[in-house]
Short mmCIF file of C-alpha atoms and ligand atoms in Angstrom, two decimals:
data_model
loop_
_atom_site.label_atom_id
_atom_site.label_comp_id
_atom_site.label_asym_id
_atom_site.label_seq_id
_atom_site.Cartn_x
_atom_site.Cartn_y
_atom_site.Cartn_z
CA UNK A 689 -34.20 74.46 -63.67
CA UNK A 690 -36.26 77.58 -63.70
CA UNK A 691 -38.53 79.13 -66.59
CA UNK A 692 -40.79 82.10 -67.35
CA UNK A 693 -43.21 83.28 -69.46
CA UNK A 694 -41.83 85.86 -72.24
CA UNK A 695 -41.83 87.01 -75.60
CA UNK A 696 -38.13 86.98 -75.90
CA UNK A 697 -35.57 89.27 -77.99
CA UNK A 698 -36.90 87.17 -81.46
CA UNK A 699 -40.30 87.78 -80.71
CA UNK A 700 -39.75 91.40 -79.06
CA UNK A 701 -37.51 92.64 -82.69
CA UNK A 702 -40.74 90.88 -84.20
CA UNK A 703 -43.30 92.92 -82.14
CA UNK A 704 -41.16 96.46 -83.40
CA UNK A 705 -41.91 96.30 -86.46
CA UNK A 706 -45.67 95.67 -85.64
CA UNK A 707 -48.59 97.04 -88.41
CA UNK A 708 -51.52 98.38 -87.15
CA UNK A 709 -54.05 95.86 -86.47
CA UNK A 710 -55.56 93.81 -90.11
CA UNK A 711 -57.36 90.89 -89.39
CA UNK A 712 -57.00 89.55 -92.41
CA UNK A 713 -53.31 90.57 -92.69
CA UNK A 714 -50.67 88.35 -94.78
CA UNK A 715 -47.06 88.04 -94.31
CA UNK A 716 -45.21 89.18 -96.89
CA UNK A 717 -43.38 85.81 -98.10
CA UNK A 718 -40.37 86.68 -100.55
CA UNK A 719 -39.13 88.93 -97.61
CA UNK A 720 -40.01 86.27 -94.74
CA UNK A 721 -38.24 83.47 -96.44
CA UNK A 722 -34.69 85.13 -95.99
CA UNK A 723 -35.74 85.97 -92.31
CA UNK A 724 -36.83 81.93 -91.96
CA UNK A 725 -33.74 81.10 -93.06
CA UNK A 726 -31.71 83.26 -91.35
CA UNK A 727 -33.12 81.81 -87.94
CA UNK A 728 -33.26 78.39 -89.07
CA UNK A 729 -29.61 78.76 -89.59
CA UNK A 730 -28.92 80.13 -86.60
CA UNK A 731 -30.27 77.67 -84.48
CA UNK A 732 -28.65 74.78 -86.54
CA UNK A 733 -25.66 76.10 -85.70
CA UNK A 734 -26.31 76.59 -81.81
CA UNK A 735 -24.59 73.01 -80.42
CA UNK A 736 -27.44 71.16 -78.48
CA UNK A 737 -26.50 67.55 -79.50
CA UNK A 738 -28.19 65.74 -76.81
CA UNK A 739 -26.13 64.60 -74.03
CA UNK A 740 -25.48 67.18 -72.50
CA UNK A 741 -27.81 68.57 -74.69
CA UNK A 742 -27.20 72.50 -73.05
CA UNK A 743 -30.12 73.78 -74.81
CA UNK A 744 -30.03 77.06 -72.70
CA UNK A 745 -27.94 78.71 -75.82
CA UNK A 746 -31.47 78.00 -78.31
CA UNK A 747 -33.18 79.43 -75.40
CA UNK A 748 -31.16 82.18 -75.17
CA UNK A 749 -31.61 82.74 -78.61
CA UNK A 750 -35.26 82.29 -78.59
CA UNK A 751 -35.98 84.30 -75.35
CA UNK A 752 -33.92 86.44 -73.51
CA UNK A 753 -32.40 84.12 -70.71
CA UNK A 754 -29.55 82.50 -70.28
CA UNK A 755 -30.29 79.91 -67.65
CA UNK A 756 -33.95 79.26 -68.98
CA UNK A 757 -33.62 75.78 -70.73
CA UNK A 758 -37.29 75.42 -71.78
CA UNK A 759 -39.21 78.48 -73.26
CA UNK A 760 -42.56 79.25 -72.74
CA UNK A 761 -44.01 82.64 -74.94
CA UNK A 762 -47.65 83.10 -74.94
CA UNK A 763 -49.36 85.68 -77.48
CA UNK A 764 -52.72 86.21 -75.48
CA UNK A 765 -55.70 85.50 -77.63
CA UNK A 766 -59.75 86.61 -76.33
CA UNK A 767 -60.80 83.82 -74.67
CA UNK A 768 -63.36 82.90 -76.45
CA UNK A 769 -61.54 79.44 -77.25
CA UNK A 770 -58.75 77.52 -75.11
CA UNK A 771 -55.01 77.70 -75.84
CA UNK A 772 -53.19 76.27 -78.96
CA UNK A 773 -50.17 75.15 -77.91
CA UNK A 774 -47.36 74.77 -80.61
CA UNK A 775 -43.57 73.06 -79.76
CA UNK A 776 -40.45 72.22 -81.04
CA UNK A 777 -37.43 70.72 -79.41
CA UNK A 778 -34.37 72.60 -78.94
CA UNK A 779 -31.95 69.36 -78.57
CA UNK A 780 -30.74 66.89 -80.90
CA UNK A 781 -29.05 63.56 -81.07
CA UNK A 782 -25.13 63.59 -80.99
CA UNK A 783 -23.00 63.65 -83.84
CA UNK A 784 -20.02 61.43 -85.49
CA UNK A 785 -18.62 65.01 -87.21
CA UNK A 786 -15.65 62.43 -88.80
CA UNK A 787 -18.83 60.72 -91.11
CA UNK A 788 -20.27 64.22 -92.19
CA UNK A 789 -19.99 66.22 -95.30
CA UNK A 790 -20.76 69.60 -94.42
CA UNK A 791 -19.81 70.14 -90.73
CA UNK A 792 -23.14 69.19 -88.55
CA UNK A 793 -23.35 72.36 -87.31
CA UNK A 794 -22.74 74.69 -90.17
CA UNK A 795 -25.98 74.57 -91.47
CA UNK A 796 -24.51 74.71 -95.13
CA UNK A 797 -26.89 75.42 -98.03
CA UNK A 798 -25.93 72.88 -100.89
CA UNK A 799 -27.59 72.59 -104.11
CA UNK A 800 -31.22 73.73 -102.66
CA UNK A 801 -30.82 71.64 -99.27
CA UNK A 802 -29.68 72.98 -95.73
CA UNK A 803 -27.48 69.97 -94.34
CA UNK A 804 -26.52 69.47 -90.25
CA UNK A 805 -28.13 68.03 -86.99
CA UNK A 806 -31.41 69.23 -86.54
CA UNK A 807 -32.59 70.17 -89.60
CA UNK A 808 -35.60 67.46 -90.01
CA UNK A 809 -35.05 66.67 -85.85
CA UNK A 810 -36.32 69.36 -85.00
CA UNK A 811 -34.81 72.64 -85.73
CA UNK A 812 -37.48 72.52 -88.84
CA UNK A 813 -40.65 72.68 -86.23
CA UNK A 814 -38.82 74.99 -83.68
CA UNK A 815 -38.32 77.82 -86.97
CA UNK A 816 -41.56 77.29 -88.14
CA UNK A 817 -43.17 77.63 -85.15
CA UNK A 818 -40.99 80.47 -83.85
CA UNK A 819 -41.64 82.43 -87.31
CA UNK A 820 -45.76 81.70 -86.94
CA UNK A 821 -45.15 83.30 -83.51
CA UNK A 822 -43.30 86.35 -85.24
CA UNK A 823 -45.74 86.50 -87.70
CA UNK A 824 -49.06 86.48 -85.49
CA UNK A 825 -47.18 89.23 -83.62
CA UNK A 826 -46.16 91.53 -85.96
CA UNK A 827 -49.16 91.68 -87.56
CA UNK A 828 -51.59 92.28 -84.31
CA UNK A 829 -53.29 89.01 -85.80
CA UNK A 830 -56.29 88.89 -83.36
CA UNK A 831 -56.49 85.66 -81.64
CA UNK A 832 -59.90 83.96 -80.18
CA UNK A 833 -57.47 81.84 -78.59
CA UNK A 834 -53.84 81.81 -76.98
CA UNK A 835 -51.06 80.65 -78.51
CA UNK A 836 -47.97 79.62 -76.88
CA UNK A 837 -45.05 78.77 -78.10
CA UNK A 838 -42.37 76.03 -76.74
CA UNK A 839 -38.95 75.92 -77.39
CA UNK A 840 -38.73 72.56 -75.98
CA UNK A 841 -35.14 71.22 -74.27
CA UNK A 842 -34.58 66.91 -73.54
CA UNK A 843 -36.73 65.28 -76.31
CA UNK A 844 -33.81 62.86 -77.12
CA UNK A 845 -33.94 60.81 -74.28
CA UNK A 846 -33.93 63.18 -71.39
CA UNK A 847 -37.36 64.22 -71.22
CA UNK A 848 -37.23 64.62 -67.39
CA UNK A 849 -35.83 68.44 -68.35
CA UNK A 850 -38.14 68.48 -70.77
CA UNK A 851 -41.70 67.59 -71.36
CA UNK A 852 -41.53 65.90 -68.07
CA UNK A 853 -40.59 68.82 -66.31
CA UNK A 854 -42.78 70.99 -68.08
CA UNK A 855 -46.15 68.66 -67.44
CA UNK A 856 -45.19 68.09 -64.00
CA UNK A 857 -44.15 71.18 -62.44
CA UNK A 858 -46.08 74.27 -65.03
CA UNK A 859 -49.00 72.30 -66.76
CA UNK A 860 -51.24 75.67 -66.39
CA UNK A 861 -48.86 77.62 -68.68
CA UNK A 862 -49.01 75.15 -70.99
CA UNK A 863 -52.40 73.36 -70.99
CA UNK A 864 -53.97 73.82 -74.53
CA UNK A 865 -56.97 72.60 -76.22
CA UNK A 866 -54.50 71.34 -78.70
CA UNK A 867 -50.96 70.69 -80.06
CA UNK A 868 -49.10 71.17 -82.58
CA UNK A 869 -45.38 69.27 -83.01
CA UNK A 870 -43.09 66.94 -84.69
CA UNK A 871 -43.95 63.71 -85.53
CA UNK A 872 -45.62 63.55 -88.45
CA UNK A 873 -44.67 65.24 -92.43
CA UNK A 874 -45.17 65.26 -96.12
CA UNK A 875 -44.11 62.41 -98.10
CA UNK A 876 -42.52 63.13 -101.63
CA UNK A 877 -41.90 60.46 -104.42
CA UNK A 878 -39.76 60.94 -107.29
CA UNK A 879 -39.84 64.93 -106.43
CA UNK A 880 -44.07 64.70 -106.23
CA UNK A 881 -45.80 65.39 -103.38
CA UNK A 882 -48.12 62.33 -102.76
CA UNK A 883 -49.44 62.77 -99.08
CA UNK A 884 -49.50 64.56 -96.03
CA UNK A 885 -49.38 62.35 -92.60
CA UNK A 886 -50.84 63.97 -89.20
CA UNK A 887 -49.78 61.84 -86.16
CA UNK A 888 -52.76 61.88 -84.09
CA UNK A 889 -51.67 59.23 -81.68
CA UNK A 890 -48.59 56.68 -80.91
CA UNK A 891 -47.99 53.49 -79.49
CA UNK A 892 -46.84 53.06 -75.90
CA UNK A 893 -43.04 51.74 -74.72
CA UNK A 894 -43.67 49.06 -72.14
CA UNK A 895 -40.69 46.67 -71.53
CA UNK A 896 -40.99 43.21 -70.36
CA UNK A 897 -38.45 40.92 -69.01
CA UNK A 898 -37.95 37.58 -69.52
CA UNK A 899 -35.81 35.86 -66.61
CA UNK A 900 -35.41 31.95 -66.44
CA UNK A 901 -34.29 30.37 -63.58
CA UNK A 902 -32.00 26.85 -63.69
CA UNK A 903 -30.13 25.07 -61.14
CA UNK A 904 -26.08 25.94 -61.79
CA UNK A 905 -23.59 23.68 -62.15
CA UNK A 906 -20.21 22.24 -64.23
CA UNK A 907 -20.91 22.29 -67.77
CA UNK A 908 -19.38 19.03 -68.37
CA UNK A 909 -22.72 17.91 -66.90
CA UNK A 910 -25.66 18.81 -69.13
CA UNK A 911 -28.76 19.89 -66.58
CA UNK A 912 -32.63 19.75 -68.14
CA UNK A 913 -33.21 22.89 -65.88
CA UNK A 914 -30.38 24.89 -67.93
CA UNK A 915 -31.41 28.55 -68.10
CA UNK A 916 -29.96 29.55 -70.96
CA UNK A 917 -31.97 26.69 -72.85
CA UNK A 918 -35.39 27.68 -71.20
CA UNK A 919 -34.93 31.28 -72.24
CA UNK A 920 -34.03 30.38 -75.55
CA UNK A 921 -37.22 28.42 -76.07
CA UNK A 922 -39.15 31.05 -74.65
CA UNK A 923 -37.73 33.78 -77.12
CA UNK A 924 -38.38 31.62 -79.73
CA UNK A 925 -41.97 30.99 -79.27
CA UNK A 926 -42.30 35.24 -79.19
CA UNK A 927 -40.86 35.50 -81.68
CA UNK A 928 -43.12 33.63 -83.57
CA UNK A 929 -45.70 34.96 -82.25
CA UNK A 930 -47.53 38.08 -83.54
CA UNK A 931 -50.23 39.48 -81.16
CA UNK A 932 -53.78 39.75 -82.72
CA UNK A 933 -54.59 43.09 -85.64
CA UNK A 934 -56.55 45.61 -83.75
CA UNK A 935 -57.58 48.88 -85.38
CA UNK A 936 -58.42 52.04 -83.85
CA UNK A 937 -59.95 55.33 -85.53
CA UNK A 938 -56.62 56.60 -86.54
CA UNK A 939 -55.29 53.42 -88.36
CA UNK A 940 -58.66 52.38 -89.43
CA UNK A 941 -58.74 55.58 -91.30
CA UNK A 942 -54.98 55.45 -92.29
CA UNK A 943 -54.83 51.95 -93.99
CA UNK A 944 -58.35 53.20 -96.17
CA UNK A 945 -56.91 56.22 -97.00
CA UNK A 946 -53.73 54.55 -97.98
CA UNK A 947 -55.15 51.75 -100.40
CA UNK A 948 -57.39 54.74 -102.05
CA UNK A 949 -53.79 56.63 -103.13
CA UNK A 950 -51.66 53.66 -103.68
CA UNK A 951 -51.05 51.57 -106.39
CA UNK A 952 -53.33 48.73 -106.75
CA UNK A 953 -50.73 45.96 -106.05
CA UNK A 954 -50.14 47.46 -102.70
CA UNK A 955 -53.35 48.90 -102.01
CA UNK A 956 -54.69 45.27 -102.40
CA UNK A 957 -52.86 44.44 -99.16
CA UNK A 958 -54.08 47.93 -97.46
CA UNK A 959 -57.80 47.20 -98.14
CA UNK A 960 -57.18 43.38 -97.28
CA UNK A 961 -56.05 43.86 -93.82
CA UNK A 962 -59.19 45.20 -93.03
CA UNK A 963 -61.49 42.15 -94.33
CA UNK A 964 -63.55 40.59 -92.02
CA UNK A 965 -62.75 37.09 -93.13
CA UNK A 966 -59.97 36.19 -91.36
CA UNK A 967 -58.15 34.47 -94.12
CA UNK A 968 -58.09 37.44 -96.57
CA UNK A 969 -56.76 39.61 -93.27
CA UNK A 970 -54.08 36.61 -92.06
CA UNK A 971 -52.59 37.00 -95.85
CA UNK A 972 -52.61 40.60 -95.82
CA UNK A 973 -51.02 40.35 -92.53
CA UNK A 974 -48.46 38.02 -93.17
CA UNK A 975 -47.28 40.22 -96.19
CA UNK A 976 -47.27 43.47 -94.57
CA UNK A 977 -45.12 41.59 -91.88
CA UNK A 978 -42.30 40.46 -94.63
CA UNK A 979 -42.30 43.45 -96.74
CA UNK A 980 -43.59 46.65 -94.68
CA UNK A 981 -42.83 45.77 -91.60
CA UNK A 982 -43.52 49.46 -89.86
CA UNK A 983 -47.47 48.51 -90.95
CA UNK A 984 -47.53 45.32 -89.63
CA UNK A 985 -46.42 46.99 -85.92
CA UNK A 986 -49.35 49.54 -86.50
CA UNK A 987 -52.01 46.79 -86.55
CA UNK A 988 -50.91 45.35 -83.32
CA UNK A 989 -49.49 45.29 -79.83
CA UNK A 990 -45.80 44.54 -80.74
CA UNK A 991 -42.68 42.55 -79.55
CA UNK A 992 -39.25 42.74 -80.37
CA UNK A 993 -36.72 40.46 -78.32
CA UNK A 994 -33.91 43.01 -78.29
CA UNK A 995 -31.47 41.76 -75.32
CA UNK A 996 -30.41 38.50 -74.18
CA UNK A 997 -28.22 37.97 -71.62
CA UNK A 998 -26.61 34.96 -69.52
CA UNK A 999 -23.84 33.05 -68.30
CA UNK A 1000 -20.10 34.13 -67.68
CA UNK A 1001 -17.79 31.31 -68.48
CA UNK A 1002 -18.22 28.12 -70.27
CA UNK A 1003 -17.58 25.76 -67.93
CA UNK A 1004 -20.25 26.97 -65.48
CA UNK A 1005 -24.12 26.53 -66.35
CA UNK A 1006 -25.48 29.54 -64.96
CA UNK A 1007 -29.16 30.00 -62.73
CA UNK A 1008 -30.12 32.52 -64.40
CA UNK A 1009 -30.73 34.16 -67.81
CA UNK A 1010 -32.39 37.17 -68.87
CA UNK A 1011 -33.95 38.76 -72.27
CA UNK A 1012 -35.67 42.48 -72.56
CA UNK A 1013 -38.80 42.19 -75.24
CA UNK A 1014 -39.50 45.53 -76.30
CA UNK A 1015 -43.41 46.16 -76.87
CA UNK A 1016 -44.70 48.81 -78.12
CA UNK A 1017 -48.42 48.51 -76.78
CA UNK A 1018 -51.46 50.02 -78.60
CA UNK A 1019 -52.74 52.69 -76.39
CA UNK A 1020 -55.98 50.81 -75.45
CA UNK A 1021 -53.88 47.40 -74.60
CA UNK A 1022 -54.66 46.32 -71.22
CA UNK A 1023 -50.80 45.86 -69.31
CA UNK A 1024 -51.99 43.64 -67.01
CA UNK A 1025 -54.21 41.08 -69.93
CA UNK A 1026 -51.36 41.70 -72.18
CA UNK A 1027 -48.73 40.05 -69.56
CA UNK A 1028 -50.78 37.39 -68.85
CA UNK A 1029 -50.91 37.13 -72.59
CA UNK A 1030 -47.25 36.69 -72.96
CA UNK A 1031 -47.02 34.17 -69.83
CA UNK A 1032 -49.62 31.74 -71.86
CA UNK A 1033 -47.35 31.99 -74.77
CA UNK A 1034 -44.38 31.49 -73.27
CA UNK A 1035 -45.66 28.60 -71.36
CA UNK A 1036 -42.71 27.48 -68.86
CA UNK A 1037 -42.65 28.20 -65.05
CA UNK A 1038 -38.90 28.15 -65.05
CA UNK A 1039 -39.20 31.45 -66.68
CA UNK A 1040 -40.69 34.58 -65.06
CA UNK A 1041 -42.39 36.73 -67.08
CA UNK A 1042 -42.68 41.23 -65.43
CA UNK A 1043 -42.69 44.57 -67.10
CA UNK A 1044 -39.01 46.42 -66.94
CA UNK A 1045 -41.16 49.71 -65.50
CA UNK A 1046 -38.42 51.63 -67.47
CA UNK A 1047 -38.78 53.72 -70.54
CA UNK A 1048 -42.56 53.95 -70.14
CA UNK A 1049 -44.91 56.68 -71.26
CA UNK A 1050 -48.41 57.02 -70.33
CA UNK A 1051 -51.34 56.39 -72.68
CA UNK A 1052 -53.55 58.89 -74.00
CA UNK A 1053 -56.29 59.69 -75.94
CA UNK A 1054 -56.00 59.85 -79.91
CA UNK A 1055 -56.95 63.24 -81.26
CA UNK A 1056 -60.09 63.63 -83.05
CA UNK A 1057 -60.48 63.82 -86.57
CA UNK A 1058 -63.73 66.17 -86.46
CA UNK A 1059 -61.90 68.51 -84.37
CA UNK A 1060 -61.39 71.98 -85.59
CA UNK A 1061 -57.73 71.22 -85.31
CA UNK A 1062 -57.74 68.21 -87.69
CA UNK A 1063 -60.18 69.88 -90.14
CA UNK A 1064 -57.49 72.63 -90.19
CA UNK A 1065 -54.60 70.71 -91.15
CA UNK A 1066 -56.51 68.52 -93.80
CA UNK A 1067 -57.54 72.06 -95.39
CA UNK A 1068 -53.80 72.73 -95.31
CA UNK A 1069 -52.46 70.22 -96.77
CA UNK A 1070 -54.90 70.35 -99.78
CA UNK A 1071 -54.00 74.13 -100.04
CA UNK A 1072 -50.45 74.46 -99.07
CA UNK A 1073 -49.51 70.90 -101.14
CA UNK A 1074 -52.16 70.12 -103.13
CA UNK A 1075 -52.16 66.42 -100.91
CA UNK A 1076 -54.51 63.96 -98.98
CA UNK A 1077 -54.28 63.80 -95.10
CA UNK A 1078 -53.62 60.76 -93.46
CA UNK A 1079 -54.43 60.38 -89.86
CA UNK A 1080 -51.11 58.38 -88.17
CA UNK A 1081 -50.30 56.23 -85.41
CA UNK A 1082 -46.48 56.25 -84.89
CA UNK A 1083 -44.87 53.59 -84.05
CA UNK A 1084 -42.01 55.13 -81.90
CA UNK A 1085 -42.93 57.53 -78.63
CA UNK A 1086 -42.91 61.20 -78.74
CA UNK A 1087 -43.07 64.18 -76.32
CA UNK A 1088 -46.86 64.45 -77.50
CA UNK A 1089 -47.53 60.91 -75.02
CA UNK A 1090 -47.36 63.22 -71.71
CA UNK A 1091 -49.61 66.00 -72.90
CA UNK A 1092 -52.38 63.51 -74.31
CA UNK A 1093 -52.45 61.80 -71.02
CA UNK A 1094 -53.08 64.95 -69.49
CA UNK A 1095 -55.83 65.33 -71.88
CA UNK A 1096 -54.30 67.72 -75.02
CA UNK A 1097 -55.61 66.72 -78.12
CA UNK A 1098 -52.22 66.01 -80.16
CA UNK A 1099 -51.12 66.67 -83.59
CA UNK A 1100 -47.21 65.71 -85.23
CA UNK A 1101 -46.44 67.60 -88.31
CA UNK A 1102 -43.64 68.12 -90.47
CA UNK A 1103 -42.16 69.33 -93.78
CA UNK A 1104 -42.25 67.55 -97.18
CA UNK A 1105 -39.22 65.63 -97.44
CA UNK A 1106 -38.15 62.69 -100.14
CA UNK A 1107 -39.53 59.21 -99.60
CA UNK A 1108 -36.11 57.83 -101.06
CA UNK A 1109 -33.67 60.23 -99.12
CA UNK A 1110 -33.60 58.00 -95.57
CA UNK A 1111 -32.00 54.66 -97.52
CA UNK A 1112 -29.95 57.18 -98.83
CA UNK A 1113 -28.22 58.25 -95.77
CA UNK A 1114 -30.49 61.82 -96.04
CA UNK A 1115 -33.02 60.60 -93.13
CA UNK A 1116 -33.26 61.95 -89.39
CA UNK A 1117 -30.72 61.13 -86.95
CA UNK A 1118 -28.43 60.60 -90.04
CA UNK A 1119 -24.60 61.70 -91.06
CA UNK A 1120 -26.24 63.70 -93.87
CA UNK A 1121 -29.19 65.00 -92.05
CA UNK A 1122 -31.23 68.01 -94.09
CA UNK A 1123 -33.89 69.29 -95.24
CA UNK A 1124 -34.32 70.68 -99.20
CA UNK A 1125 -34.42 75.04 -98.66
CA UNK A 1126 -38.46 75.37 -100.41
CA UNK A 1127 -39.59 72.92 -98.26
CA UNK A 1128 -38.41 75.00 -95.06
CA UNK A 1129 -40.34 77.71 -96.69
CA UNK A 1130 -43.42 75.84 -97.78
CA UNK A 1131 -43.61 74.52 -94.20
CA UNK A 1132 -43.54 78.14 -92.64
CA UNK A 1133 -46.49 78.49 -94.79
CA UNK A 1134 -48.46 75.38 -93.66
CA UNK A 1135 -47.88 76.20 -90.04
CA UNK A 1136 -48.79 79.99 -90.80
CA UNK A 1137 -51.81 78.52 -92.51
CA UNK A 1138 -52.82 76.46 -89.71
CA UNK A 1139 -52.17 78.36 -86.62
CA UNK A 1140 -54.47 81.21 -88.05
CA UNK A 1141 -56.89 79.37 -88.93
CA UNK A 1142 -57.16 77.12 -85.43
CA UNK A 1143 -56.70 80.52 -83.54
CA UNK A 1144 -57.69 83.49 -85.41
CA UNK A 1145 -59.99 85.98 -83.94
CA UNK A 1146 -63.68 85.24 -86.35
ZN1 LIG B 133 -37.42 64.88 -82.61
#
């Protein structure tokens, strides 16, 4: 795979229409939101369900390429400040086009919503940061600071072509002071905007394997060393086990900022869980765990027992049995304490106890919250949606996990979408996937909003 730096035919038809130089320049929204649209269209309807993925066609229609699967366009900025980097991935899961309404790739507007693949996942941060670009372009904005632009191919689950790729083999085109992409968003209730969530750092994938060893034999003739038994009891005792609450910055400041906009029977449990008596915290805990359980995994290193295999027939008692734990580390855990950790609890040298090596990211700094980049987005969100900022540490691994290990202070955003639209079937990676028309817009805004005010010239 090959790339190169350019301001492709989007951004060159941007750059033709170019005013004379106003540093304070504004877009002129009625007319941009038909242009957003039109793109965001567009690119909803360019196939890159991921495999095979083929996202040369949104980098064809980003750049000017055909064979260029990542993009990389850089609107030079003084100097005075290092690069902003902003990305959005071109790919997007597969589809089951049987289950879908409107045709996942016609991007059909319905009743104020664009519906099909992509449109919260990530076709929404790839038009909004593609339209900043156009914007910052046409206008001459002057720029104390770079800003590139990625159009982004393998997020779902090929990030070898991807961020991989790009962090490995052309780091210097995109190293950045900081970054801008998915991952975080604007929660609505009931139509109301009640907060906006910046992920400003994620937990880390690191598999572990569980193997127990037995002697084999004919299962008419019950053995004590049976493996499947030992890795039954050993599963068990993880999964009552819940590794010790640990806050950093980011969810220190999340669960406060939570319990100050929440109602008080929840917020009770937000402020509880960070008492320092140990009883108020172990109840707070305990009903996070039952009834929110996406907050109980952000206090802690978690474990999920998520495969267990053994044996082949029933007559034969097999040697060996095996389960996968999935464990989502907090990026400070210490792998090597944290195995030991799960040795002690599982307590039985008939079963071996190793990381899988496979799915792993590497751990990286979270991104400040006095940074100029965080201050930027808080003032955005109180402008652009009249809504508190809340610092987040995601759960799940993003793209973002590579360029904070190399040291890029990370930030996810996203649009405002509806806090009861996932149970719904509405949610990312869904049958009805999409994304309500104003809130495209809106989000143009916020990204215009932030980008000039990280990067513009002062
Ligand atoms: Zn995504």
């Amino acid at each position: 795979m090959t790339l190169k730096y350019l301001v492709g035919a989007a951004l060159a038809a941007g750059a033709a229409a170019a005013l004379s130089a106003q540093s304070a320049a504004q877009p002129d929204w009625p007319k941009i939101e038909d242009e957003t649209m039109r793109h965001y269209q567009a690119v909803l309807r360019l196939d890159t369900r991921n495999p095979p993925g083929n996202e040369h066609v949104v980098a064809e229609y980003v750049g000017s390429d055909p064979n260029r699967t990542n993009v990389i366009a850089r609107l030079k900025g003084n100097g005075r400040k290092r690069p902003l980097l902003v990305m959005g991935h071109s790919d997007t899961v597969t589809t089951d086009d049987k289950k879908w309404t409107h045709p996942p790739l016609s991007a059909t507007r319905d009743g104020g919503y664009v519906y099909g693949r992509g449109t919260i996942d990530d076709k929404d941060n790839l038009t909004a940061g593609l339209m900043t670009m156009l914007l910052l372009k046409r206008l001459n904005v002057p720029l104390d600071r770079d800003v590139i632009f990625v159009s982004e191919a393998g997020e779902e689950g090929s990030t070898g072509v991807g961020i991989g790729y790009l962090v490995r083999d052309h780091f210097a085109d995109i190293d950045a002071e900081y970054c801008l992409a998915e991952g975080g968003g604007v929660t609505r209730i009931g139509g109301q905007v009640k907060y906006a969530t910046v992920q400003t750092l994620e937990k880390i994938p690191r598999g572990i394997e569980l193997v127990a060893h037995g002697i084999s034999g004919h299962g008419s003739i019950p053995l004590k060393s049976n493996a499947i038994v030992h890795l039954a009891g050993a599963v068990a005792k993880i999964g009552d086990w819940r590794p010790e609450v640990r806050f950093n910055e980011t969810t220190g400041t999340y669960f406060r900022k939570l319990a100050a906009i929440s109602p008080p029977e929840v917020a009770k449990y937000y402020r509880d869980i960070l008492s320092t008596d140990p009883k108020v915290r172990k109840a707070a805990d305990d009903w996070l765990f039952e009834n929110e359980p996406r907050h109980s995994s952000m206090l802690r290193t978690s474990v999920s027992p998520n495969i267990f295999t053994g044996g082949y027939r029933s007559n034969v008692i097999p040697s060996e049995a095996k389960a996968t734990l999935d464990v989502r580390a907090l990026p400070d855990e210490n792998p090597a304490k944290f195995l030991e950790e799960v040795k002690r609890v599982v307590n039985d040298p008939a079963v071996d106890v190793r990381f899988t090596g496979q799915n792993e990211r590497p751990a990286g700094a979270d991104a400040r919250l006095d940074s100029e980049a965080y201050k930027a987005l808080d003032a955005a969100a109180t402008r652009i949606y009249n809504a508190p900022t809340l610092p987040m540490m995601s759960t799940g691994a993003t793209d973002m996990a590579q360029l904070r290990a190399r040291g890029v202070q990370c930030f996810g955003i996203g649009p405002a979408t509806d806090f009861e639209d996932p149970p719904k079937g509405f949610g990312a990676h869904s049958d009805q996937e999409r994304l309500l028309e104003s809130e495209l817009h809106r989000f143009v805004r916020f990204n215009w909003d932030v980008i000039t005010a990280i990067a513009r010239a002062k």
